[in-house]
């Protein structure tokens, strides 16, 4: 993750926002970002390097990971919740990220997370997903696939 995904998201944002007929209600530079499945906050903090000045919110199901995130990155907001139902207002984020989340979820939950991400994303915003290639998991020894 160390920069490659961050740079890709930034480059994509710039390419979309620089188009002459870019539609949507998002600003030229994102002001709000939601990181679903933020774990210990590392991915949330990495995105702050890409979009300095943006208000970043991380959400995770684990109160243990969130306690680490809050302690390590007190400058960001971290909330306990499920990605399938964030209880956030409609169209409230310029960017929604899901980093290494979907390989942990069953298909039905993954679909629910994507629906929720699109609901809270502003028109013209960016949904960024970074995860494992499931084919790569099959190459691992059986005990490492889910460890």
mmCIF file of N, CA and C in Angstrom:
data_model
loop_
_atom_site.group_PDB
_atom_site.id
_atom_site.type_symbol
_atom_site.label_atom_id
_atom_site.label_comp_id
_atom_site.label_asym_id
_atom_site.label_seq_id
_atom_site.Cartn_x
_atom_site.Cartn_y
_atom_site.Cartn_z
ATOM 1 N N UNK A 1 0.823 -1.193 0.000
ATOM 2 C CA UNK A 1 0.000 0.000 0.000
ATOM 3 C C UNK A 1 0.858 1.243 0.000
ATOM 4 N N UNK A 2 1.954 1.207 0.547
ATOM 5 C CA UNK A 2 2.804 2.360 0.811
ATOM 6 C C UNK A 2 2.981 3.310 -0.367
ATOM 7 N N UNK A 3 1.942 3.990 -0.732
ATOM 8 C CA UNK A 3 2.039 5.036 -1.726
ATOM 9 C C UNK A 3 1.473 4.689 -3.091
ATOM 10 N N UNK A 4 1.576 3.448 -3.519
ATOM 11 C CA UNK A 4 1.126 3.099 -4.871
ATOM 12 C C UNK A 4 -0.376 3.316 -5.026
ATOM 13 N N UNK A 5 -1.159 2.803 -4.101
ATOM 14 C CA UNK A 5 -2.614 2.982 -4.177
ATOM 15 C C UNK A 5 -2.967 4.449 -3.970
ATOM 16 N N UNK A 6 -2.292 5.071 -3.041
ATOM 17 C CA UNK A 6 -2.517 6.489 -2.757
ATOM 18 C C UNK A 6 -2.308 7.320 -4.020
ATOM 19 N N UNK A 7 -1.215 7.072 -4.709
ATOM 20 C CA UNK A 7 -0.903 7.823 -5.926
ATOM 21 C C UNK A 7 -1.901 7.532 -7.036
ATOM 22 N N UNK A 8 -2.308 6.277 -7.158
ATOM 23 C CA UNK A 8 -3.275 5.908 -8.188
ATOM 24 C C UNK A 8 -4.607 6.621 -7.975
ATOM 25 N N UNK A 9 -5.076 6.665 -6.732
ATOM 26 C CA UNK A 9 -6.337 7.342 -6.433
ATOM 27 C C UNK A 9 -6.219 8.830 -6.731
ATOM 28 N N UNK A 10 -5.111 9.433 -6.361
ATOM 29 C CA UNK A 10 -4.897 10.851 -6.620
ATOM 30 C C UNK A 10 -4.868 11.143 -8.122
ATOM 31 N N UNK A 11 -4.149 10.319 -8.864
ATOM 32 C CA UNK A 11 -4.067 10.513 -10.319
ATOM 33 C C UNK A 11 -5.445 10.357 -10.963
ATOM 34 N N UNK A 12 -6.202 9.372 -10.506
ATOM 35 C CA UNK A 12 -7.535 9.184 -11.063
ATOM 36 C C UNK A 12 -8.419 10.387 -10.751
ATOM 37 N N UNK A 13 -8.369 10.844 -9.511
ATOM 38 C CA UNK A 13 -9.161 12.009 -9.121
ATOM 39 C C UNK A 13 -8.837 13.193 -10.029
ATOM 40 N N UNK A 14 -7.554 13.452 -10.224
ATOM 41 C CA UNK A 14 -7.142 14.580 -11.057
ATOM 42 C C UNK A 14 -7.605 14.416 -12.502
ATOM 43 N N UNK A 15 -7.539 13.197 -13.024
ATOM 44 C CA UNK A 15 -7.959 12.979 -14.412
ATOM 45 C C UNK A 15 -9.470 13.191 -14.575
ATOM 46 N N UNK A 16 -10.234 12.747 -13.603
ATOM 47 C CA UNK A 16 -11.690 12.913 -13.676
ATOM 48 C C UNK A 16 -12.062 14.381 -13.510
ATOM 49 N N UNK A 17 -11.461 15.050 -12.565
ATOM 50 C CA UNK A 17 -11.822 16.437 -12.281
ATOM 51 C C UNK A 17 -11.297 17.404 -13.342
ATOM 52 N N UNK A 18 -10.317 16.996 -14.138
ATOM 53 C CA UNK A 18 -9.770 17.894 -15.159
ATOM 54 C C UNK A 18 -10.522 17.795 -16.482
ATOM 55 N N UNK A 19 -11.442 16.843 -16.606
ATOM 56 C CA UNK A 19 -12.237 16.721 -17.831
ATOM 57 C C UNK A 19 -13.157 17.929 -17.958
ATOM 58 N N UNK A 20 -13.300 18.449 -19.170
ATOM 59 C CA UNK A 20 -14.118 19.650 -19.345
ATOM 60 C C UNK A 20 -15.579 19.475 -18.951
ATOM 61 N N UNK A 21 -16.118 18.288 -19.089
ATOM 62 C CA UNK A 21 -17.526 18.081 -18.779
ATOM 63 C C UNK A 21 -17.695 17.174 -17.568
ATOM 64 N N UNK A 22 -16.796 17.293 -16.599
ATOM 65 C CA UNK A 22 -16.886 16.470 -15.400
ATOM 66 C C UNK A 22 -18.159 16.824 -14.634
ATOM 67 N N UNK A 23 -19.033 15.830 -14.483
ATOM 68 C CA UNK A 23 -20.297 16.058 -13.798
ATOM 69 C C UNK A 23 -20.167 15.737 -12.323
ATOM 70 N N UNK A 24 -21.094 16.235 -11.561
ATOM 71 C CA UNK A 24 -21.125 15.914 -10.144
ATOM 72 C C UNK A 24 -20.996 17.151 -9.294
ATOM 73 N N UNK A 25 -21.163 16.943 -8.000
ATOM 74 C CA UNK A 25 -21.151 18.069 -7.077
ATOM 75 C C UNK A 25 -19.934 18.045 -6.160
ATOM 76 N N UNK A 26 -18.892 17.339 -6.562
ATOM 77 C CA UNK A 26 -17.703 17.294 -5.718
ATOM 78 C C UNK A 26 -16.758 18.429 -6.098
ATOM 79 N N UNK A 27 -15.971 18.910 -5.129
ATOM 80 C CA UNK A 27 -15.040 20.000 -5.416
ATOM 81 C C UNK A 27 -13.827 19.510 -6.210
ATOM 82 N N UNK A 28 -13.008 20.440 -6.659
ATOM 83 C CA UNK A 28 -11.800 20.085 -7.415
ATOM 84 C C UNK A 28 -10.841 19.253 -6.575
ATOM 85 N N UNK A 29 -10.809 19.517 -5.292
ATOM 86 C CA UNK A 29 -9.991 18.739 -4.359
ATOM 87 C C UNK A 29 -10.941 18.157 -3.313
ATOM 88 N N UNK A 30 -10.864 16.853 -3.037
ATOM 89 C CA UNK A 30 -11.792 16.260 -2.066
ATOM 90 C C UNK A 30 -11.693 16.924 -0.695
ATOM 91 N N UNK A 31 -12.837 17.129 -0.090
ATOM 92 C CA UNK A 31 -12.863 17.690 1.266
ATOM 93 C C UNK A 31 -13.295 16.666 2.304
ATOM 94 N N UNK A 32 -13.931 15.568 1.852
ATOM 95 C CA UNK A 32 -14.379 14.527 2.781
ATOM 96 C C UNK A 32 -14.064 13.153 2.214
ATOM 97 N N UNK A 33 -13.617 12.264 3.077
ATOM 98 C CA UNK A 33 -13.276 10.905 2.674
ATOM 99 C C UNK A 33 -13.718 9.944 3.761
ATOM 100 N N UNK A 34 -14.331 8.840 3.353
ATOM 101 C CA UNK A 34 -14.732 7.776 4.267
ATOM 102 C C UNK A 34 -13.943 6.530 3.920
ATOM 103 N N UNK A 35 -13.250 5.967 4.906
ATOM 104 C CA UNK A 35 -12.466 4.746 4.733
ATOM 105 C C UNK A 35 -13.195 3.612 5.451
ATOM 106 N N UNK A 36 -13.887 2.774 4.671
ATOM 107 C CA UNK A 36 -14.648 1.664 5.248
ATOM 108 C C UNK A 36 -13.729 0.487 5.528
ATOM 109 N N UNK A 37 -13.853 -0.090 6.723
ATOM 110 C CA UNK A 37 -12.973 -1.190 7.116
ATOM 111 C C UNK A 37 -11.573 -0.680 7.371
ATOM 112 N N UNK A 38 -11.469 0.412 8.108
ATOM 113 C CA UNK A 38 -10.186 1.114 8.275
ATOM 114 C C UNK A 38 -9.182 0.388 9.154
ATOM 115 N N UNK A 39 -9.618 -0.627 9.876
ATOM 116 C CA UNK A 39 -8.720 -1.387 10.735
ATOM 117 C C UNK A 39 -8.038 -0.453 11.736
ATOM 118 N N UNK A 40 -6.729 -0.471 11.798
ATOM 119 C CA UNK A 40 -5.989 0.354 12.752
ATOM 120 C C UNK A 40 -5.716 1.769 12.277
ATOM 121 N N UNK A 41 -6.341 2.178 11.170
ATOM 122 C CA UNK A 41 -6.237 3.561 10.720
ATOM 123 C C UNK A 41 -5.127 3.871 9.738
ATOM 124 N N UNK A 42 -4.310 2.874 9.406
ATOM 125 C CA UNK A 42 -3.176 3.140 8.513
ATOM 126 C C UNK A 42 -3.642 3.652 7.157
ATOM 127 N N UNK A 43 -4.619 2.986 6.555
ATOM 128 C CA UNK A 43 -5.075 3.396 5.223
ATOM 129 C C UNK A 43 -5.725 4.783 5.275
ATOM 130 N N UNK A 44 -6.443 5.066 6.346
ATOM 131 C CA UNK A 44 -7.059 6.381 6.504
ATOM 132 C C UNK A 44 -5.979 7.453 6.530
ATOM 133 N N UNK A 45 -4.955 7.219 7.317
ATOM 134 C CA UNK A 45 -3.872 8.191 7.420
ATOM 135 C C UNK A 45 -3.112 8.346 6.100
ATOM 136 N N UNK A 46 -2.898 7.243 5.404
ATOM 137 C CA UNK A 46 -2.216 7.320 4.103
ATOM 138 C C UNK A 46 -2.981 8.219 3.138
ATOM 139 N N UNK A 47 -4.309 8.148 3.171
ATOM 140 C CA UNK A 47 -5.100 8.989 2.275
ATOM 141 C C UNK A 47 -5.002 10.466 2.651
ATOM 142 N N UNK A 48 -4.698 10.771 3.913
ATOM 143 C CA UNK A 48 -4.527 12.171 4.310
ATOM 144 C C UNK A 48 -3.295 12.774 3.637
ATOM 145 N N UNK A 49 -2.341 11.938 3.266
ATOM 146 C CA UNK A 49 -1.162 12.412 2.541
ATOM 147 C C UNK A 49 -1.513 12.754 1.095
ATOM 148 N N UNK A 50 -2.503 12.067 0.564
ATOM 149 C CA UNK A 50 -2.941 12.313 -0.808
ATOM 150 C C UNK A 50 -3.820 13.544 -0.903
ATOM 151 N N UNK A 51 -4.703 13.705 0.070
ATOM 152 C CA UNK A 51 -5.648 14.815 0.067
ATOM 153 C C UNK A 51 -5.503 15.615 1.363
ATOM 154 N N UNK A 52 -4.389 16.351 1.505
ATOM 155 C CA UNK A 52 -4.197 17.118 2.736
ATOM 156 C C UNK A 52 -5.310 18.156 2.904
ATOM 157 N N UNK A 53 -5.755 18.290 4.119
ATOM 158 C CA UNK A 53 -6.821 19.235 4.408
ATOM 159 C C UNK A 53 -8.209 18.617 4.348
ATOM 160 N N UNK A 54 -8.319 17.431 3.774
ATOM 161 C CA UNK A 54 -9.622 16.767 3.722
ATOM 162 C C UNK A 54 -9.983 16.239 5.108
ATOM 163 N N UNK A 55 -11.269 16.194 5.388
ATOM 164 C CA UNK A 55 -11.757 15.619 6.633
ATOM 165 C C UNK A 55 -11.899 14.116 6.415
ATOM 166 N N UNK A 56 -11.100 13.336 7.136
ATOM 167 C CA UNK A 56 -11.086 11.885 6.953
ATOM 168 C C UNK A 56 -11.794 11.181 8.093
ATOM 169 N N UNK A 57 -12.629 10.220 7.716
ATOM 170 C CA UNK A 57 -13.356 9.408 8.687
ATOM 171 C C UNK A 57 -13.082 7.950 8.377
ATOM 172 N N UNK A 58 -12.627 7.215 9.371
ATOM 173 C CA UNK A 58 -12.445 5.777 9.238
ATOM 174 C C UNK A 58 -13.537 5.062 10.012
ATOM 175 N N UNK A 59 -14.017 3.957 9.448
ATOM 176 C CA UNK A 59 -15.047 3.167 10.127
ATOM 177 C C UNK A 59 -14.624 1.705 10.124
ATOM 178 N N UNK A 60 -14.809 1.046 11.270
ATOM 179 C CA UNK A 60 -14.474 -0.371 11.367
ATOM 180 C C UNK A 60 -15.413 -1.051 12.357
ATOM 181 N N UNK A 61 -15.550 -2.344 12.191
ATOM 182 C CA UNK A 61 -16.391 -3.148 13.076
ATOM 183 C C UNK A 61 -15.677 -3.470 14.393
ATOM 184 N N UNK A 62 -14.349 -3.486 14.373
ATOM 185 C CA UNK A 62 -13.579 -3.892 15.550
ATOM 186 C C UNK A 62 -13.271 -2.713 16.473
ATOM 187 N N UNK A 63 -13.791 -2.741 17.698
ATOM 188 C CA UNK A 63 -13.447 -1.677 18.642
ATOM 189 C C UNK A 63 -11.964 -1.712 19.021
ATOM 190 N N UNK A 64 -11.349 -2.869 18.904
ATOM 191 C CA UNK A 64 -9.928 -2.998 19.234
ATOM 192 C C UNK A 64 -9.072 -2.279 18.199
ATOM 193 N N UNK A 65 -9.364 -2.525 16.914
ATOM 194 C CA UNK A 65 -8.637 -1.807 15.861
ATOM 195 C C UNK A 65 -8.869 -0.310 15.976
ATOM 196 N N UNK A 66 -10.102 0.083 16.277
ATOM 197 C CA UNK A 66 -10.412 1.506 16.382
ATOM 198 C C UNK A 66 -9.673 2.181 17.532
ATOM 199 N N UNK A 67 -9.480 1.462 18.633
ATOM 200 C CA UNK A 67 -8.735 2.063 19.744
ATOM 201 C C UNK A 67 -7.292 2.332 19.328
ATOM 202 N N UNK A 68 -6.729 1.439 18.526
ATOM 203 C CA UNK A 68 -5.372 1.651 18.000
ATOM 204 C C UNK A 68 -5.372 2.847 17.054
ATOM 205 N N UNK A 69 -6.370 2.904 16.172
ATOM 206 C CA UNK A 69 -6.450 3.999 15.200
ATOM 207 C C UNK A 69 -6.559 5.350 15.903
ATOM 208 N N UNK A 70 -7.429 5.436 16.892
ATOM 209 C CA UNK A 70 -7.637 6.700 17.603
ATOM 210 C C UNK A 70 -6.377 7.138 18.352
ATOM 211 N N UNK A 71 -5.668 6.182 18.897
ATOM 212 C CA UNK A 71 -4.437 6.491 19.625
ATOM 213 C C UNK A 71 -3.316 6.890 18.666
ATOM 214 N N UNK A 72 -3.226 6.201 17.544
ATOM 215 C CA UNK A 72 -2.129 6.427 16.602
ATOM 216 C C UNK A 72 -2.349 7.656 15.726
ATOM 217 N N UNK A 73 -3.593 7.892 15.330
ATOM 218 C CA UNK A 73 -3.904 8.990 14.407
ATOM 219 C C UNK A 73 -5.030 9.863 14.976
ATOM 220 N N UNK A 74 -4.756 10.602 16.055
ATOM 221 C CA UNK A 74 -5.821 11.377 16.702
ATOM 222 C C UNK A 74 -6.358 12.520 15.836
ATOM 223 N N UNK A 75 -5.678 12.853 14.767
ATOM 224 C CA UNK A 75 -6.124 13.947 13.905
ATOM 225 C C UNK A 75 -7.292 13.545 12.989
ATOM 226 N N UNK A 76 -7.600 12.261 12.924
ATOM 227 C CA UNK A 76 -8.698 11.778 12.087
ATOM 228 C C UNK A 76 -9.854 11.301 12.970
ATOM 229 N N UNK A 77 -11.019 11.179 12.377
ATOM 230 C CA UNK A 77 -12.200 10.690 13.082
ATOM 231 C C UNK A 77 -12.358 9.202 12.808
ATOM 232 N N UNK A 78 -12.555 8.423 13.863
ATOM 233 C CA UNK A 78 -12.758 6.983 13.713
ATOM 234 C C UNK A 78 -14.048 6.595 14.415
ATOM 235 N N UNK A 79 -14.883 5.851 13.679
ATOM 236 C CA UNK A 79 -16.197 5.475 14.171
ATOM 237 C C UNK A 79 -16.381 3.963 14.161
ATOM 238 N N UNK A 80 -17.081 3.473 15.166
ATOM 239 C CA UNK A 80 -17.434 2.056 15.222
ATOM 240 C C UNK A 80 -18.720 1.860 14.437
ATOM 241 N N UNK A 81 -18.714 0.904 13.511
ATOM 242 C CA UNK A 81 -19.915 0.646 12.732
ATOM 243 C C UNK A 81 -19.679 -0.426 11.694
ATOM 244 N N UNK A 82 -20.750 -0.775 11.013
ATOM 245 C CA UNK A 82 -20.666 -1.777 9.955
ATOM 246 C C UNK A 82 -20.692 -1.072 8.604
ATOM 247 N N UNK A 83 -19.882 -1.546 7.706
ATOM 248 C CA UNK A 83 -19.776 -0.918 6.388
ATOM 249 C C UNK A 83 -21.054 -1.070 5.576
ATOM 250 N N UNK A 84 -21.866 -2.068 5.907
ATOM 251 C CA UNK A 84 -23.116 -2.289 5.183
ATOM 252 C C UNK A 84 -24.192 -1.271 5.543
ATOM 253 N N UNK A 85 -24.037 -0.585 6.679
ATOM 254 C CA UNK A 85 -25.028 0.388 7.148
ATOM 255 C C UNK A 85 -24.314 1.428 8.006
ATOM 256 N N UNK A 86 -23.705 2.413 7.356
ATOM 257 C CA UNK A 86 -22.879 3.389 8.061
ATOM 258 C C UNK A 86 -23.678 4.392 8.882
ATOM 259 N N UNK A 87 -24.947 4.551 8.539
ATOM 260 C CA UNK A 87 -25.815 5.546 9.177
ATOM 261 C C UNK A 87 -25.351 6.981 8.883
ATOM 262 N N UNK A 88 -24.554 7.115 7.837
ATOM 263 C CA UNK A 88 -24.106 8.437 7.384
ATOM 264 C C UNK A 88 -25.175 9.006 6.435
ATOM 265 N N UNK A 89 -25.238 10.325 6.309
ATOM 266 C CA UNK A 89 -26.203 10.919 5.377
ATOM 267 C C UNK A 89 -25.889 10.558 3.922
ATOM 268 N N UNK A 90 -26.923 10.547 3.102
ATOM 269 C CA UNK A 90 -26.743 10.330 1.669
ATOM 270 C C UNK A 90 -25.784 11.375 1.101
ATOM 271 N N UNK A 91 -24.995 10.965 0.111
ATOM 272 C CA UNK A 91 -24.132 11.873 -0.650
ATOM 273 C C UNK A 91 -23.302 12.789 0.250
ATOM 274 N N UNK A 92 -22.641 12.205 1.245
ATOM 275 C CA UNK A 92 -21.897 13.019 2.214
ATOM 276 C C UNK A 92 -20.380 12.944 2.088
ATOM 277 N N UNK A 93 -19.849 12.143 1.134
ATOM 278 C CA UNK A 93 -18.395 12.019 0.992
ATOM 279 C C UNK A 93 -17.970 12.159 -0.466
ATOM 280 N N UNK A 94 -16.852 12.834 -0.667
ATOM 281 C CA UNK A 94 -16.272 12.983 -2.005
ATOM 282 C C UNK A 94 -15.569 11.706 -2.450
ATOM 283 N N UNK A 95 -14.958 11.023 -1.497
ATOM 284 C CA UNK A 95 -14.225 9.790 -1.772
ATOM 285 C C UNK A 95 -14.617 8.755 -0.727
ATOM 286 N N UNK A 96 -14.829 7.517 -1.167
ATOM 287 C CA UNK A 96 -15.032 6.391 -0.267
ATOM 288 C C UNK A 96 -13.990 5.344 -0.646
ATOM 289 N N UNK A 97 -13.244 4.864 0.344
ATOM 290 C CA UNK A 97 -12.239 3.835 0.098
ATOM 291 C C UNK A 97 -12.573 2.568 0.876
ATOM 292 N N UNK A 98 -12.212 1.436 0.281
ATOM 293 C CA UNK A 98 -12.343 0.123 0.918
ATOM 294 C C UNK A 98 -11.018 -0.592 0.675
ATOM 295 N N UNK A 99 -10.194 -0.649 1.691
ATOM 296 C CA UNK A 99 -8.866 -1.236 1.557
ATOM 297 C C UNK A 99 -8.794 -2.585 2.261
ATOM 298 N N UNK A 100 -8.555 -3.628 1.499
ATOM 299 C CA UNK A 100 -8.408 -4.981 2.025
ATOM 300 C C UNK A 100 -9.609 -5.381 2.891
ATOM 301 N N UNK A 101 -10.783 -5.069 2.394
ATOM 302 C CA UNK A 101 -12.018 -5.367 3.106
ATOM 303 C C UNK A 101 -12.775 -6.530 2.478
ATOM 304 N N UNK A 102 -12.917 -6.529 1.169
ATOM 305 C CA UNK A 102 -13.828 -7.466 0.514
ATOM 306 C C UNK A 102 -13.400 -8.926 0.599
ATOM 307 N N UNK A 103 -12.123 -9.193 0.701
ATOM 308 C CA UNK A 103 -11.718 -10.604 0.816
ATOM 309 C C UNK A 103 -12.123 -11.201 2.159
ATOM 310 N N UNK A 104 -12.533 -10.352 3.099
ATOM 311 C CA UNK A 104 -12.980 -10.805 4.411
ATOM 312 C C UNK A 104 -14.490 -11.072 4.458
ATOM 313 N N UNK A 105 -15.203 -10.677 3.403
ATOM 314 C CA UNK A 105 -16.666 -10.692 3.432
ATOM 315 C C UNK A 105 -17.272 -11.724 2.491
ATOM 316 N N UNK A 106 -18.440 -12.268 2.865
ATOM 317 C CA UNK A 106 -19.193 -13.084 1.908
ATOM 318 C C UNK A 106 -19.759 -12.185 0.796
ATOM 319 N N UNK A 107 -20.174 -12.794 -0.289
ATOM 320 C CA UNK A 107 -20.658 -12.049 -1.455
ATOM 321 C C UNK A 107 -21.809 -11.104 -1.100
ATOM 322 N N UNK A 108 -22.791 -11.587 -0.354
ATOM 323 C CA UNK A 108 -23.950 -10.747 -0.017
ATOM 324 C C UNK A 108 -23.521 -9.505 0.772
ATOM 325 N N UNK A 109 -22.622 -9.666 1.712
ATOM 326 C CA UNK A 109 -22.127 -8.527 2.488
ATOM 327 C C UNK A 109 -21.323 -7.577 1.601
ATOM 328 N N UNK A 110 -20.532 -8.126 0.688
ATOM 329 C CA UNK A 110 -19.757 -7.281 -0.235
ATOM 330 C C UNK A 110 -20.680 -6.407 -1.069
ATOM 331 N N UNK A 111 -21.745 -7.000 -1.563
ATOM 332 C CA UNK A 111 -22.718 -6.232 -2.351
ATOM 333 C C UNK A 111 -23.368 -5.137 -1.506
ATOM 334 N N UNK A 112 -23.692 -5.459 -0.264
ATOM 335 C CA UNK A 112 -24.302 -4.473 0.629
ATOM 336 C C UNK A 112 -23.337 -3.322 0.911
ATOM 337 N N UNK A 113 -22.066 -3.631 1.080
ATOM 338 C CA UNK A 113 -21.054 -2.586 1.314
ATOM 339 C C UNK A 113 -20.952 -1.677 0.094
ATOM 340 N N UNK A 114 -20.927 -2.261 -1.090
ATOM 341 C CA UNK A 114 -20.844 -1.444 -2.309
ATOM 342 C C UNK A 114 -22.079 -0.553 -2.475
ATOM 343 N N UNK A 115 -23.254 -1.084 -2.169
ATOM 344 C CA UNK A 115 -24.474 -0.262 -2.229
ATOM 345 C C UNK A 115 -24.383 0.902 -1.245
ATOM 346 N N UNK A 116 -23.913 0.614 -0.038
ATOM 347 C CA UNK A 116 -23.798 1.653 0.985
ATOM 348 C C UNK A 116 -22.750 2.693 0.592
ATOM 349 N N UNK A 117 -21.639 2.235 0.045
ATOM 350 C CA UNK A 117 -20.591 3.161 -0.401
ATOM 351 C C UNK A 117 -21.136 4.109 -1.468
ATOM 352 N N UNK A 118 -21.902 3.579 -2.404
ATOM 353 C CA UNK A 118 -22.470 4.424 -3.454
ATOM 354 C C UNK A 118 -23.532 5.373 -2.899
ATOM 355 N N UNK A 119 -24.228 4.963 -1.877
ATOM 356 C CA UNK A 119 -25.246 5.823 -1.262
ATOM 357 C C UNK A 119 -24.624 7.040 -0.592
ATOM 358 N N UNK A 120 -23.515 6.836 0.124
ATOM 359 C CA UNK A 120 -22.896 7.956 0.848
ATOM 360 C C UNK A 120 -21.950 8.777 -0.027
ATOM 361 N N UNK A 121 -21.649 8.282 -1.224
ATOM 362 C CA UNK A 121 -20.764 8.985 -2.140
ATOM 363 C C UNK A 121 -21.522 10.101 -2.859
ATOM 364 N N UNK A 122 -20.912 11.272 -2.922
ATOM 365 C CA UNK A 122 -21.522 12.378 -3.655
ATOM 366 C C UNK A 122 -21.513 12.081 -5.151
ATOM 367 N N UNK A 123 -22.471 12.609 -5.888
ATOM 368 C CA UNK A 123 -22.429 12.453 -7.345
ATOM 369 C C UNK A 123 -21.114 13.006 -7.892
ATOM 370 N N UNK A 124 -20.468 12.225 -8.726
ATOM 371 C CA UNK A 124 -19.176 12.631 -9.272
ATOM 372 C C UNK A 124 -18.003 12.253 -8.391
ATOM 373 N N UNK A 125 -18.278 11.645 -7.232
ATOM 374 C CA UNK A 125 -17.211 11.232 -6.325
ATOM 375 C C UNK A 125 -16.517 9.973 -6.802
ATOM 376 N N UNK A 126 -15.523 9.536 -6.033
ATOM 377 C CA UNK A 126 -14.716 8.376 -6.405
ATOM 378 C C UNK A 126 -14.830 7.294 -5.333
ATOM 379 N N UNK A 127 -15.150 6.084 -5.771
ATOM 380 C CA UNK A 127 -15.102 4.898 -4.919
ATOM 381 C C UNK A 127 -13.831 4.144 -5.294
ATOM 382 N N UNK A 128 -12.936 3.952 -4.329
ATOM 383 C CA UNK A 128 -11.667 3.267 -4.579
ATOM 384 C C UNK A 128 -11.616 1.976 -3.771
ATOM 385 N N UNK A 129 -11.347 0.870 -4.456
ATOM 386 C CA UNK A 129 -11.271 -0.440 -3.818
ATOM 387 C C UNK A 129 -9.881 -1.015 -4.050
ATOM 388 N N UNK A 130 -9.250 -1.413 -2.970
ATOM 389 C CA UNK A 130 -7.954 -2.088 -3.033
ATOM 390 C C UNK A 130 -8.096 -3.391 -2.264
ATOM 391 N N UNK A 131 -7.774 -4.500 -2.909
ATOM 392 C CA UNK A 131 -7.918 -5.785 -2.232
ATOM 393 C C UNK A 131 -7.016 -6.818 -2.877
ATOM 394 N N UNK A 132 -7.061 -8.008 -2.326
ATOM 395 C CA UNK A 132 -6.278 -9.128 -2.822
ATOM 396 C C UNK A 132 -6.908 -9.722 -4.070
ATOM 397 N N UNK A 133 -6.081 -10.252 -4.916
ATOM 398 C CA UNK A 133 -6.558 -11.019 -6.058
ATOM 399 C C UNK A 133 -6.929 -12.394 -5.522
ATOM 400 N N UNK A 134 -8.206 -12.797 -5.615
ATOM 401 C CA UNK A 134 -8.610 -14.084 -5.045
ATOM 402 C C UNK A 134 -7.846 -15.272 -5.632
ATOM 403 N N UNK A 135 -7.377 -15.125 -6.861
ATOM 404 C CA UNK A 135 -6.590 -16.217 -7.456
ATOM 405 C C UNK A 135 -5.262 -16.383 -6.725
ATOM 406 N N UNK A 136 -4.737 -15.276 -6.211
ATOM 407 C CA UNK A 136 -3.478 -15.327 -5.465
ATOM 408 C C UNK A 136 -3.667 -16.115 -4.167
ATOM 409 N N UNK A 137 -4.822 -15.975 -3.542
ATOM 410 C CA UNK A 137 -5.098 -16.710 -2.310
ATOM 411 C C UNK A 137 -5.034 -18.219 -2.538
ATOM 412 N N UNK A 138 -5.486 -18.665 -3.699
ATOM 413 C CA UNK A 138 -5.494 -20.099 -3.995
ATOM 414 C C UNK A 138 -4.090 -20.666 -4.136
ATOM 415 N N UNK A 139 -3.107 -19.816 -4.400
ATOM 416 C CA UNK A 139 -1.721 -20.265 -4.537
ATOM 417 C C UNK A 139 -1.054 -20.497 -3.183
ATOM 418 N N UNK A 140 -1.646 -19.956 -2.129
ATOM 419 C CA UNK A 140 -1.056 -20.082 -0.797
ATOM 420 C C UNK A 140 -1.356 -21.450 -0.200
ATOM 421 N N UNK A 141 -0.505 -21.907 0.722
ATOM 422 C CA UNK A 141 -0.820 -23.159 1.424
ATOM 423 C C UNK A 141 -2.146 -23.012 2.167
ATOM 424 N N UNK A 142 -2.899 -24.100 2.346
ATOM 425 C CA UNK A 142 -4.242 -24.013 2.950
ATOM 426 C C UNK A 142 -4.305 -23.253 4.269
ATOM 427 N N UNK A 143 -3.325 -23.433 5.153
ATOM 428 C CA UNK A 143 -3.389 -22.740 6.438
ATOM 429 C C UNK A 143 -3.113 -21.243 6.314
ATOM 430 N N UNK A 144 -2.488 -20.804 5.252
ATOM 431 C CA UNK A 144 -2.202 -19.386 5.064
ATOM 432 C C UNK A 144 -3.317 -18.651 4.337
ATOM 433 N N UNK A 145 -4.204 -19.377 3.685
ATOM 434 C CA UNK A 145 -5.260 -18.723 2.898
ATOM 435 C C UNK A 145 -6.144 -17.859 3.766
ATOM 436 N N UNK A 146 -6.427 -18.283 4.961
ATOM 437 C CA UNK A 146 -7.371 -17.536 5.803
ATOM 438 C C UNK A 146 -6.735 -17.087 7.115
ATOM 439 N N UNK A 147 -5.437 -17.137 7.191
ATOM 440 C CA UNK A 147 -4.751 -16.723 8.421
ATOM 441 C C UNK A 147 -4.372 -15.271 8.359
#
